[in-house]
Short mmCIF file of C-alpha atoms in Angstrom, two decimals:
data_model
loop_
_atom_site.label_atom_id
_atom_site.label_comp_id
_atom_site.label_asym_id
_atom_site.label_seq_id
_atom_site.Cartn_x
_atom_site.Cartn_y
_atom_site.Cartn_z
CA MET R 30 -0.11 0.08 0.35
CA ARG R 31 1.08 3.16 -1.05
CA ALA R 32 1.30 5.76 1.89
CA VAL R 33 2.35 9.19 3.11
CA VAL R 34 4.18 9.35 6.13
CA THR R 35 4.54 12.87 8.10
CA VAL R 36 6.73 13.92 10.54
CA THR R 37 6.25 17.52 11.88
CA GLY R 38 7.52 19.44 15.12
CA SER R 39 10.51 21.38 16.29
CA ASP R 40 13.40 21.10 14.49
CA LYS R 41 16.06 18.76 15.98
CA ARG R 42 19.11 16.48 14.84
CA GLY R 43 18.57 13.12 13.67
CA ILE R 44 14.79 13.04 12.57
CA ILE R 45 15.39 11.34 8.74
CA ALA R 46 18.08 9.00 10.39
CA LYS R 47 15.57 8.01 13.26
CA VAL R 48 12.54 7.84 10.81
CA SER R 49 14.06 6.14 7.94
CA GLY R 50 15.95 3.79 9.92
CA PHE R 51 12.75 2.45 11.99
CA LEU R 52 10.82 2.01 8.44
CA PHE R 53 13.49 0.20 6.91
CA GLU R 54 13.85 -2.40 10.15
CA ARG R 55 10.23 -2.72 9.34
CA ASN R 56 10.52 -3.81 5.69
CA VAL R 57 8.70 -0.11 4.50
CA ASN R 58 10.44 1.27 1.45
CA ILE R 59 10.88 4.90 0.94
CA GLU R 60 10.06 6.14 -2.28
CA ASP R 61 10.14 9.94 -2.17
CA ILE R 62 11.10 12.45 0.77
CA SER R 63 10.74 16.04 0.88
CA GLN R 64 11.49 18.48 3.95
CA THR R 65 11.28 22.04 4.93
CA VAL R 66 12.00 23.95 8.06
CA LEU R 67 9.98 26.97 8.56
CA GLY R 68 11.17 28.90 11.33
CA GLU R 69 11.73 26.43 13.94
CA GLN R 70 9.22 24.13 12.91
CA PHE R 71 10.70 20.96 10.74
CA ALA R 72 8.06 19.07 8.37
CA MET R 73 9.07 16.59 6.36
CA ILE R 74 6.85 14.52 4.23
CA MET R 75 7.57 10.69 2.91
CA MET R 76 6.48 8.35 0.13
CA VAL R 77 6.43 4.97 1.23
CA ASP R 78 5.47 1.39 0.28
CA THR R 79 4.05 -0.54 2.94
CA SER R 80 3.46 -3.99 0.66
CA GLU R 81 6.46 -5.61 1.62
CA SER R 82 6.01 -4.74 5.24
CA SER R 83 5.40 -7.49 8.03
CA LEU R 84 3.55 -5.62 10.07
CA ASP R 85 -0.26 -4.36 9.47
CA PHE R 86 -0.91 -0.62 8.58
CA ALA R 87 -3.16 0.08 11.76
CA THR R 88 0.17 -1.48 13.65
CA LEU R 89 2.67 0.37 11.60
CA ALA R 90 1.02 3.78 12.15
CA LEU R 91 0.73 3.47 15.53
CA ASP R 92 4.11 2.43 16.25
CA LEU R 93 5.54 5.33 14.43
CA GLU R 94 3.46 7.42 16.32
CA SER R 95 4.54 6.16 19.66
CA MET R 96 8.13 6.28 18.08
CA GLY R 97 7.04 9.83 17.42
CA LYS R 98 6.70 10.99 20.96
CA GLU R 99 9.93 9.35 22.07
CA ILE R 100 12.17 11.51 19.93
CA GLY R 101 9.16 14.54 20.63
CA MET R 102 7.78 14.44 17.00
CA ASN R 103 4.43 14.05 15.46
CA ILE R 104 4.53 11.63 13.47
CA ARG R 105 1.48 10.20 11.17
CA LEU R 106 1.19 7.27 8.93
CA GLN R 107 -1.71 7.61 6.15
CA HIS R 108 -2.96 6.24 3.22
CA GLU R 109 -2.10 8.44 0.35
CA ALA R 110 -5.86 7.92 -1.38
CA ILE R 111 -7.09 10.69 1.53
CA PHE R 112 -4.44 13.15 -0.13
CA SER R 113 -5.01 12.65 -3.37
CA ALA R 114 -8.98 12.60 -2.59
CA MET R 115 -8.44 16.00 -1.20
CA HIS R 116 -6.35 18.09 -3.27
CA ASN R 117 -6.61 16.38 -6.91
CA VAL R 118 -9.55 16.84 -8.99
CA MET D 1 4.61 13.23 -4.70
CA PHE D 2 1.63 15.40 -3.57
CA ASN D 3 2.47 19.01 -2.83
CA LYS D 4 3.88 19.19 0.44
CA PHE D 5 1.87 22.10 1.61
CA ASP D 6 -1.29 19.88 0.35
CA VAL D 7 -0.09 17.53 2.40
CA LEU D 8 0.17 19.81 5.91
CA GLU D 9 -2.80 21.56 4.68
CA THR D 10 -4.89 17.93 5.26
CA ILE D 11 -2.99 17.17 8.36
CA GLU D 12 -3.93 20.66 9.63
CA MET D 13 -7.22 20.39 8.86
CA ILE D 14 -7.40 17.40 11.11
CA GLU D 15 -5.10 18.22 13.71
CA LYS D 16 -6.15 22.16 14.37
CA GLU D 17 -9.48 22.77 12.83
CA HIS D 18 -11.83 19.25 13.90
CA LEU D 19 -11.76 18.16 10.10
CA ASP D 20 -13.46 14.75 10.41
CA ILE D 21 -16.37 12.44 8.95
CA ARG D 22 -18.85 13.24 11.12
CA THR D 23 -20.71 9.81 10.97
CA VAL D 24 -21.00 7.04 8.77
CA THR D 25 -24.98 5.89 8.65
CA MET D 26 -25.61 2.47 7.63
CA GLY D 27 -29.30 2.38 6.40
CA ILE D 28 -31.11 -0.84 6.57
CA SER D 29 -34.13 -2.03 5.08
CA LEU D 30 -37.05 -3.39 7.76
CA LEU D 31 -39.68 -4.38 5.33
CA PRO D 32 -38.26 -8.22 5.06
CA CYS D 33 -38.71 -8.28 8.75
CA ILE D 34 -42.62 -8.18 8.93
CA ARG D 35 -44.00 -11.21 10.92
CA ALA D 36 -47.20 -12.09 12.19
CA THR D 37 -46.41 -10.81 15.58
CA ALA D 38 -45.32 -7.59 17.14
CA LYS D 39 -42.64 -10.30 19.30
CA GLU D 40 -41.41 -12.29 16.19
CA THR D 41 -40.95 -9.12 14.28
CA ALA D 42 -39.05 -7.73 17.04
CA LYS D 43 -36.69 -10.43 17.31
CA THR D 44 -36.14 -10.59 13.26
CA VAL D 45 -35.73 -6.84 13.18
CA TYR D 46 -32.77 -7.28 16.14
CA ASP D 47 -31.08 -10.28 14.13
CA THR D 48 -31.14 -8.60 10.93
CA VAL D 49 -29.62 -5.23 12.05
CA MET D 50 -27.14 -7.39 14.30
CA LYS D 51 -26.01 -9.27 11.26
CA LYS D 52 -26.08 -6.25 8.58
CA ALA D 53 -24.24 -3.95 10.74
CA GLU D 54 -22.18 -6.30 12.53
CA ARG D 55 -18.62 -4.92 11.03
CA LEU D 56 -19.92 -1.00 10.76
CA VAL D 57 -18.11 0.10 13.95
CA ALA D 58 -14.58 -1.85 13.28
CA THR D 59 -14.65 -1.39 9.83
CA ALA D 60 -14.86 2.75 10.37
CA GLU D 61 -12.45 2.32 12.82
CA GLY D 62 -10.37 0.39 10.59
CA LEU D 63 -10.65 3.53 7.88
CA SER D 64 -10.41 5.97 10.53
CA ARG D 65 -6.61 5.12 11.19
CA GLU D 66 -5.70 3.71 7.15
CA PHE D 67 -6.83 7.39 6.13
CA GLY D 68 -5.67 9.08 9.25
CA ILE D 69 -9.26 11.10 9.54
CA PRO D 70 -11.34 10.98 12.54
CA ILE D 71 -14.71 9.04 11.75
CA VAL D 72 -16.87 10.55 15.02
CA ASN D 73 -20.27 8.75 14.86
CA LYS D 74 -21.06 5.15 13.28
CA ARG D 75 -24.89 4.88 13.29
CA VAL D 76 -27.93 2.84 11.86
CA SER D 77 -31.03 4.18 10.25
CA VAL D 78 -33.80 1.33 9.02
CA THR D 79 -37.03 1.78 7.65
CA PRO D 80 -39.76 3.76 9.45
CA VAL D 81 -40.98 1.73 11.81
CA SER D 82 -44.85 2.73 11.43
CA LEU D 83 -44.52 0.60 8.37
CA ILE D 84 -43.24 -2.54 9.89
CA THR D 85 -45.76 -2.29 13.06
CA ALA D 86 -48.47 -1.39 11.05
CA ALA D 87 -50.44 -4.63 11.98
CA PHE D 88 -50.06 -4.13 15.66
CA PRO D 89 -49.14 -0.48 16.03
CA GLU D 90 -49.84 -0.42 20.01
CA LYS D 91 -46.79 -2.78 20.34
CA SER D 92 -44.45 -0.99 18.31
CA GLY D 93 -42.51 0.02 21.50
CA LEU D 94 -41.22 -3.73 21.25
CA VAL D 95 -39.56 -2.89 18.00
CA GLY D 96 -38.26 0.36 19.31
CA LYS D 97 -36.66 -1.95 22.18
CA ALA D 98 -34.95 -4.47 20.10
CA LEU D 99 -33.61 -1.43 17.91
CA ASP D 100 -32.38 0.41 20.72
CA ASP D 101 -30.70 -3.30 22.20
CA ALA D 102 -29.23 -3.68 18.81
CA ALA D 103 -27.73 -0.05 19.28
CA LYS D 104 -26.11 -1.10 22.56
CA GLU D 105 -24.90 -4.24 21.19
CA LEU D 106 -23.41 -2.77 18.11
CA GLY D 107 -21.78 0.14 20.06
CA ILE D 108 -23.02 2.68 18.41
CA ASP D 109 -24.89 5.87 19.72
CA PHE D 110 -28.05 6.69 17.72
CA LEU D 111 -30.40 4.38 15.81
CA GLY D 112 -32.76 6.31 13.83
CA GLY D 113 -36.08 5.19 12.25
CA TYR D 114 -38.79 5.50 14.71
CA SER D 115 -40.37 7.26 12.39
CA ALA D 116 -43.67 7.82 10.46
CA LEU D 117 -44.39 9.53 7.16
CA VAL D 118 -47.82 11.47 7.54
CA GLN D 119 -47.77 14.39 5.43
CA LYS D 120 -50.56 13.94 3.69
CA GLY D 121 -52.82 12.22 6.29
CA THR D 122 -52.40 10.15 9.42
CA ALA D 123 -53.87 6.28 8.92
CA ASP D 124 -54.96 4.82 11.94
CA TYR D 125 -51.99 2.46 12.61
CA GLU D 126 -49.93 5.54 12.18
CA GLU D 127 -51.83 7.73 14.91
CA LYS D 128 -51.48 4.72 17.57
CA PHE D 129 -47.73 4.42 16.37
CA LEU D 130 -47.38 8.22 16.96
CA ARG D 131 -48.79 7.92 20.44
CA THR D 132 -46.29 5.42 21.58
CA ILE D 133 -43.38 7.98 20.75
CA PRO D 134 -43.18 9.68 24.07
CA GLU D 135 -42.89 6.20 25.93
CA VAL D 136 -40.49 4.65 24.07
CA LEU D 137 -38.10 7.53 23.74
CA SER D 138 -38.25 7.46 27.62
CA ALA D 139 -37.52 3.73 27.90
CA THR D 140 -34.59 3.75 25.50
CA ASN D 141 -31.36 5.73 25.33
CA ARG D 142 -30.01 5.39 21.62
CA LEU D 143 -33.48 5.69 19.56
CA CYS D 144 -34.26 8.44 17.56
CA SER D 145 -37.55 9.17 15.83
CA SER D 146 -38.80 11.26 13.29
CA VAL D 147 -42.20 12.15 11.93
CA ASN D 148 -42.90 13.90 8.35
CA VAL D 149 -46.08 16.01 8.67
CA GLY D 150 -45.47 18.03 5.38
CA SER D 151 -44.15 18.64 1.89
CA SER D 152 -44.15 20.69 -0.75
CA ARG D 153 -46.24 18.00 -2.98
CA SER D 154 -48.93 17.14 -0.46
CA GLY D 155 -49.31 19.96 1.95
CA ILE D 156 -49.13 19.77 5.39
CA ASN D 157 -51.14 17.73 7.68
CA MET D 158 -52.38 19.89 10.42
CA ASP D 159 -53.87 17.08 12.25
CA ALA D 160 -50.69 15.38 12.51
CA VAL D 161 -49.19 18.92 13.27
CA ARG D 162 -51.52 19.43 16.16
CA LEU D 163 -51.05 15.62 17.34
CA MET D 164 -47.26 16.26 17.59
CA GLY D 165 -47.52 19.26 19.74
CA GLU D 166 -48.75 16.90 22.02
CA ILE D 167 -46.45 14.63 21.80
CA VAL D 168 -43.73 16.31 22.22
CA LYS D 169 -44.85 17.86 25.20
CA GLU D 170 -45.24 14.21 26.42
CA THR D 171 -41.92 13.32 25.77
CA ALA D 172 -40.56 16.15 27.32
CA ALA D 173 -42.45 15.45 30.71
CA ARG D 174 -41.66 11.86 30.50
CA THR D 175 -37.99 12.45 30.55
CA ALA D 176 -38.08 15.70 32.81
CA SER D 177 -35.33 14.37 35.20
CA SER D 178 -32.71 14.94 31.84
CA ASP D 179 -34.28 18.04 31.25
CA GLY D 180 -36.79 16.69 28.70
CA LEU D 181 -33.52 14.75 26.57
CA GLY D 182 -36.49 12.90 24.88
CA CYS D 183 -37.44 15.67 22.80
CA ALA D 184 -33.42 15.86 21.51
CA LYS D 185 -34.33 12.26 20.16
CA LEU D 186 -37.63 13.49 18.11
CA VAL D 187 -37.90 15.46 15.09
CA VAL D 188 -40.73 17.04 13.14
CA PHE D 189 -40.26 17.53 9.28
CA CYS D 190 -41.73 18.78 6.39
CA ASN D 191 -39.96 17.63 3.12
CA ALA D 192 -38.04 14.53 4.98
CA VAL D 193 -35.26 12.66 2.92
CA GLU D 194 -35.20 9.07 2.95
CA ASP D 195 -31.07 9.23 2.90
CA ASN D 196 -30.26 11.67 5.85
CA PRO D 197 -27.03 9.91 7.49
CA PHE D 198 -27.53 12.59 10.46
CA MET D 199 -29.65 11.75 13.66
CA ALA D 200 -32.03 12.36 14.93
CA GLY D 201 -33.81 12.52 11.71
CA ALA D 202 -32.09 9.83 9.99
CA PHE D 203 -34.44 6.76 8.42
CA HIS D 204 -33.78 4.31 5.31
CA GLY D 205 -36.44 5.56 3.06
CA THR D 206 -38.51 2.57 1.04
CA GLY D 207 -37.05 3.92 -1.94
CA GLU D 208 -33.66 2.65 -1.16
CA ALA D 209 -31.49 -0.22 -2.00
CA ASP D 210 -31.67 -2.97 0.82
CA THR D 211 -28.02 -2.19 2.46
CA VAL D 212 -26.70 1.40 1.96
CA ILE D 213 -24.08 3.82 3.36
CA ASN D 214 -24.47 7.21 3.71
CA VAL D 215 -21.71 9.89 4.88
CA GLY D 216 -21.93 13.04 6.55
CA VAL D 217 -18.82 15.18 6.54
CA SER D 218 -18.25 18.13 8.85
CA GLY D 219 -15.69 20.89 9.16
CA PRO D 220 -16.99 24.22 10.06
CA GLY D 221 -13.33 24.79 11.98
CA VAL D 222 -12.09 24.40 8.49
CA VAL D 223 -13.84 26.97 6.62
CA GLN D 224 -13.63 29.62 9.78
CA HIS D 225 -10.00 28.84 9.46
CA ALA D 226 -9.44 29.62 5.73
CA LEU D 227 -11.71 32.92 6.11
CA LYS D 228 -9.36 33.89 8.56
CA PHE D 229 -6.76 34.22 6.16
CA VAL D 230 -8.63 36.59 3.89
CA PRO D 231 -10.10 39.32 6.32
CA ASP D 232 -10.54 41.70 3.71
CA ALA D 233 -11.93 39.42 0.80
CA ASP D 234 -15.09 40.63 -0.92
CA LEU D 235 -18.08 38.35 -0.50
CA THR D 236 -17.47 37.05 -4.08
CA ASP D 237 -14.07 35.80 -2.85
CA ALA D 238 -14.99 34.65 0.54
CA ALA D 239 -17.80 32.42 -1.22
CA GLU D 240 -15.05 31.26 -3.72
CA LEU D 241 -13.09 29.86 -0.56
CA ILE D 242 -16.04 28.49 1.14
CA LYS D 243 -16.61 26.51 -2.11
CA ARG D 244 -13.25 25.52 -2.57
CA THR D 245 -12.76 24.43 1.30
CA ALA D 246 -16.11 22.43 1.08
CA PHE D 247 -14.95 20.75 -1.74
CA LYS D 248 -11.87 19.10 -0.19
CA ILE D 249 -13.92 18.46 3.17
CA THR D 250 -16.56 16.74 1.00
CA ARG D 251 -13.83 15.07 -1.14
CA ALA D 252 -12.56 12.92 2.21
CA GLY D 253 -16.13 12.00 3.00
CA GLN D 254 -16.79 10.78 -0.37
CA LEU D 255 -13.44 8.59 0.02
CA VAL D 256 -14.57 7.32 2.96
CA ALA D 257 -18.12 6.53 1.95
CA LYS D 258 -17.17 4.88 -1.14
CA GLU D 259 -14.55 2.32 0.63
CA ALA D 260 -16.86 2.06 3.89
CA ALA D 261 -19.74 0.35 1.23
CA LYS D 262 -17.33 -1.44 -0.30
CA ARG D 263 -15.65 -3.05 2.99
CA LEU D 264 -19.52 -3.67 4.45
CA GLY D 265 -20.96 -5.00 1.29
CA ALA D 266 -23.47 -2.29 1.10
CA ARG D 267 -24.15 0.06 -1.41
CA PHE D 268 -22.41 3.80 -1.24
CA GLY D 269 -25.72 5.91 -0.91
CA ILE D 270 -24.71 9.63 -1.04
CA VAL D 271 -22.40 12.14 0.94
CA ASP D 272 -24.21 14.95 2.87
CA LEU D 273 -22.76 18.06 1.87
CA SER D 274 -23.15 19.42 5.54
CA LEU D 275 -21.35 21.88 7.83
CA ALA D 276 -22.19 20.11 11.42
CA PRO D 277 -20.89 21.73 14.25
CA THR D 278 -19.99 20.63 17.91
CA PRO D 279 -20.29 22.00 20.86
CA ALA D 280 -16.44 22.32 20.76
CA ARG D 281 -14.29 25.65 20.41
CA GLY D 282 -13.45 25.89 16.69
CA ASP D 283 -16.02 23.69 15.24
CA SER D 284 -18.54 26.29 15.28
CA VAL D 285 -20.77 27.15 12.40
CA ALA D 286 -22.16 30.59 14.48
CA HIS D 287 -18.25 31.28 14.69
CA ILE D 288 -18.16 31.25 10.56
CA LEU D 289 -20.83 33.97 9.99
CA GLU D 290 -18.66 36.03 12.60
CA GLU D 291 -15.62 35.70 10.62
CA LEU D 292 -17.67 37.20 7.71
CA GLY D 293 -17.96 40.18 9.55
CA LEU D 294 -20.84 39.80 12.25
CA SER D 295 -20.21 41.18 15.32
CA VAL D 296 -22.53 38.20 17.03
CA VAL D 297 -24.69 35.74 15.07
CA GLY D 298 -28.30 36.95 15.19
CA CYS D 299 -27.63 40.35 14.26
CA HIS D 300 -28.83 41.86 10.93
CA GLY D 301 -26.78 40.38 8.04
CA THR D 302 -26.70 36.61 9.76
CA THR D 303 -29.55 35.72 7.46
CA ALA D 304 -27.29 36.76 4.29
CA ALA D 305 -23.88 35.60 5.60
CA LEU D 306 -25.70 32.17 6.20
CA ALA D 307 -27.41 32.11 2.86
CA MET D 308 -23.93 32.53 0.81
CA LEU D 309 -22.63 30.15 3.39
CA ASN D 310 -24.92 27.28 2.82
CA ASP D 311 -24.78 27.80 -1.28
CA ALA D 312 -21.41 27.75 -1.42
CA VAL D 313 -20.79 24.80 0.58
CA LYS D 314 -23.21 22.89 -1.93
CA LYS D 315 -21.53 24.28 -4.76
CA GLY D 316 -18.02 22.96 -3.68
CA GLY D 317 -19.75 19.84 -2.40
CA VAL D 318 -21.62 18.53 -5.37
CA MET D 319 -18.30 18.84 -7.67
CA ALA D 320 -16.84 16.96 -4.76
CA SER D 321 -19.08 13.72 -4.94
CA SER D 322 -20.82 11.49 -7.16
CA ARG D 323 -23.89 11.29 -5.33
CA VAL D 324 -25.20 13.81 -2.97
CA GLY D 325 -28.06 13.82 -0.57
CA GLY D 326 -29.21 14.07 2.93
CA LEU D 327 -29.96 17.37 4.04
CA SER D 328 -26.94 18.93 2.51
CA GLY D 329 -26.25 22.09 3.64
CA ALA D 330 -25.15 24.27 7.11
CA PHE D 331 -26.88 23.27 10.40
CA ILE D 332 -27.81 25.38 13.05
CA PRO D 333 -28.83 23.83 16.04
CA VAL D 334 -28.58 25.94 19.17
CA SER D 335 -27.26 23.37 21.46
CA GLU D 336 -24.74 21.69 19.38
CA ASP D 337 -22.70 25.18 18.69
CA ILE D 338 -20.79 27.10 20.99
CA GLY D 339 -21.09 30.29 18.68
CA MET D 340 -25.10 29.90 19.08
CA ILE D 341 -24.95 28.70 22.68
CA GLU D 342 -23.31 32.13 23.60
CA SER D 343 -25.03 34.18 21.34
CA ALA D 344 -28.86 32.86 22.61
CA THR D 345 -27.53 33.10 26.13
CA ALA D 346 -26.61 36.89 25.27
CA GLY D 347 -30.10 37.42 24.17
CA ASN D 348 -28.38 37.80 21.00
CA ILE D 349 -30.36 35.38 18.69
CA THR D 350 -33.95 34.74 19.06
CA LEU D 351 -36.48 32.34 17.44
CA ASP D 352 -37.61 34.71 15.67
CA LYS D 353 -34.21 35.14 13.85
CA LEU D 354 -33.54 31.63 13.63
CA GLU D 355 -36.89 30.99 11.91
CA ALA D 356 -35.53 33.25 8.92
CA MET D 357 -31.99 31.25 9.09
CA THR D 358 -34.10 28.38 8.31
CA CYS D 359 -35.35 29.66 5.29
CA VAL D 360 -31.85 29.57 3.51
CA CYS D 361 -29.95 27.10 5.12
CA SER D 362 -30.17 22.98 5.83
CA VAL D 363 -32.91 21.95 7.93
CA GLY D 364 -34.68 24.04 10.56
CA LEU D 365 -35.18 25.05 14.22
CA ASP D 366 -32.92 22.45 15.95
CA MET D 367 -32.09 22.07 19.25
CA ILE D 368 -33.73 24.82 21.50
CA ALA D 369 -35.21 24.81 24.62
CA ILE D 370 -37.91 26.82 25.42
CA PRO D 371 -39.95 27.17 28.63
CA GLY D 372 -41.63 24.30 30.23
CA ASP D 373 -44.93 25.66 30.09
CA THR D 374 -45.36 26.65 26.27
CA PRO D 375 -48.63 25.11 25.60
CA ALA D 376 -48.80 22.05 23.13
CA THR D 377 -50.76 24.35 20.32
CA THR D 378 -47.85 26.81 20.68
CA ILE D 379 -45.17 24.02 20.00
CA SER D 380 -47.83 23.17 17.29
CA ALA D 381 -47.82 26.31 15.66
CA ILE D 382 -44.23 26.69 15.94
CA ILE D 383 -44.25 23.69 13.54
CA ALA D 384 -46.32 24.57 11.87
CA ASP D 385 -44.77 27.76 10.98
CA GLU D 386 -41.57 25.77 9.74
CA ALA D 387 -43.33 23.17 7.78
CA ALA D 388 -44.65 26.09 5.93
CA ILE D 389 -41.25 27.62 5.35
CA GLY D 390 -40.10 23.99 4.02
CA MET D 391 -43.53 23.38 1.73
CA ILE D 392 -43.34 26.87 -0.08
CA ASN D 393 -39.50 26.74 -0.39
CA ASN D 394 -39.07 23.29 -1.78
CA LYS D 395 -36.70 22.35 1.25
CA THR D 396 -36.51 20.44 4.19
CA THR D 397 -37.48 21.85 7.29
CA ALA D 398 -37.62 20.47 10.87
CA VAL D 399 -38.41 21.36 14.44
CA ARG D 400 -36.78 19.43 17.27
CA ILE D 401 -37.59 21.97 20.16
CA ILE D 402 -37.28 21.09 23.84
CA PRO D 403 -39.91 22.36 25.95
CA ALA D 404 -37.81 22.02 29.25
CA PRO D 405 -39.71 20.79 32.33
CA ASN D 406 -39.78 22.96 35.34
CA LYS D 407 -37.80 25.62 33.13
CA LYS D 408 -38.11 29.17 32.45
CA VAL D 409 -36.52 31.66 30.38
CA GLY D 410 -33.18 32.32 31.55
CA ASP D 411 -32.55 28.57 32.86
CA GLU D 412 -30.07 26.47 31.06
CA VAL D 413 -30.29 22.84 29.95
CA SER D 414 -27.70 20.53 29.69
CA PHE D 415 -28.14 17.32 27.83
CA GLY D 416 -24.05 16.56 27.67
CA GLY D 417 -21.76 15.00 24.85
CA LEU D 418 -22.57 16.18 21.26
CA LEU D 419 -25.72 17.38 22.07
CA GLY D 420 -24.45 20.07 24.16
CA ARG D 421 -26.33 22.65 26.42
CA ALA D 422 -29.00 25.61 25.59
CA PRO D 423 -30.55 28.10 27.28
CA VAL D 424 -34.37 28.27 27.50
CA MET D 425 -35.44 30.67 24.78
CA PRO D 426 -38.37 32.90 25.15
CA VAL D 427 -41.18 32.16 22.84
CA HIS D 428 -44.47 34.68 21.87
CA SER D 429 -47.01 34.44 24.38
CA GLY D 430 -49.98 34.71 21.81
CA ASP D 431 -52.44 32.10 21.59
CA SER D 432 -52.47 30.15 18.41
CA SER D 433 -54.86 27.40 19.88
CA LYS D 434 -57.95 28.13 17.51
CA PHE D 435 -55.82 28.04 14.33
CA ILE D 436 -53.95 24.87 15.50
CA GLY D 437 -57.95 23.30 16.69
CA ARG D 438 -58.74 23.54 13.13
CA GLY D 439 -56.93 20.70 11.84
CA GLY D 440 -57.06 19.53 8.12
CA LEU D 441 -54.85 19.45 5.46
CA ILE D 442 -52.95 22.83 4.29
CA PRO D 443 -53.54 22.43 0.91
CA ALA D 444 -49.95 21.81 -1.33
CA PRO D 445 -49.12 25.37 -3.18
CA ILE D 446 -49.97 26.09 -6.24
CA HIS D 447 -46.03 25.29 -7.96
CA SER D 448 -46.20 21.87 -6.52
CA PHE D 449 -48.38 20.89 -9.60
CA LYS D 450 -45.81 20.07 -12.17
CA ASN D 451 -46.85 17.40 -13.86
#
């Protein structure tokens, strides 16, 4: 399943390393990545493919969310369809 | 790859502006459940609802996790029960109880359809059914009731209007210990729609397929937030912005509706293009109107602002969904909208202004508390006025009004949760009883003859 990972919060070192390592360990492939820093706010958006992952989507989303809490970031994993529906005609 | 600003906009809408799917409602036909006795019918109704909606809550929760968007309510609507119990109307309560039990077992907060459609005339079995409503609503927790008393096509059944005034009063009396909570679960309609996903007025029309998924979206906070960025825009530009925002909100609803229907093996019914407030701050339709430049909702200009809002929501929504329906428009319930609660408490919005607002928006006088000693005939007259607006303007109107037992103007009623709280508002003291006592049918308007 193609999905979008968003990481938002105050900028700090090692966020990309931490998140991509986490996804690698769970066999989630990163297809595209984009990040931006607005002031002290960090926002990263990753397109990922979860179809090879051993974990089901809901568990993966929950695990990512709790890992985010540990590093003080807000991390969400969402099916790409929600963004596609809302922003593409 | 998506535009990163689009992605972040969606996240912001969900996290900070209360964007959510307000309800995923499964409509279920009960027509195949009719049996020879009330007891057998009630059992079949219970079994049918349990089987069809068994996976409703789990499926909605799964979708919510996948798409990362809250789905606030999972609900069920059923065929108007008066049709199912026509052979034993006095025992309709057994079916009502079975539905309430099923709702509890399924883990859903409301189930709608303890309803009757009497817009042109009240059959004997329907009158008996209507008289069971107060007792049934006082003995159940999750069951919602609605009665259609008029339509643009048939006129207004004033005998039913008279009876409904009494039924509203009796329902309040039987639920006096909870401020008349029963009345929050009872709606009187004109031009009721058959595919409404919202409570308390949802029922599954006889023209519908067997099992259908209807979805109601929400997002007053998103619209208000968008308008904040264009404080000096003229109203053409403001309407355009609302339209674009409504499009995005509705697309989320369309996605959830289609996917939910697929997973539940039901038909995709409709998306209701709604702006439904909650008592939470930042989730208010009243505050959108204030964002447009009104100092307080209820002041002069409110009707015009609401008309623009309602129309823009529809225009954006229609483009976003392949099947639209339900009530589709902005809701203006008093007790369920923090801006309305505050304006009504301060005396800035009156029943008369609310009535005017119902001419240009979705539905009608909704969740309004009035003094407990208001005569039944006055309540009937309020229903008649609202039904007349719906009949003449070819729109749905409704009255969900609570004559709060032992309360007077200035007191407050509190229902908690999504039903919120409301100040008791004054009604006119003039006597409408002679008019209501006449009964009969207000004939359908001349423009109904279109064939």
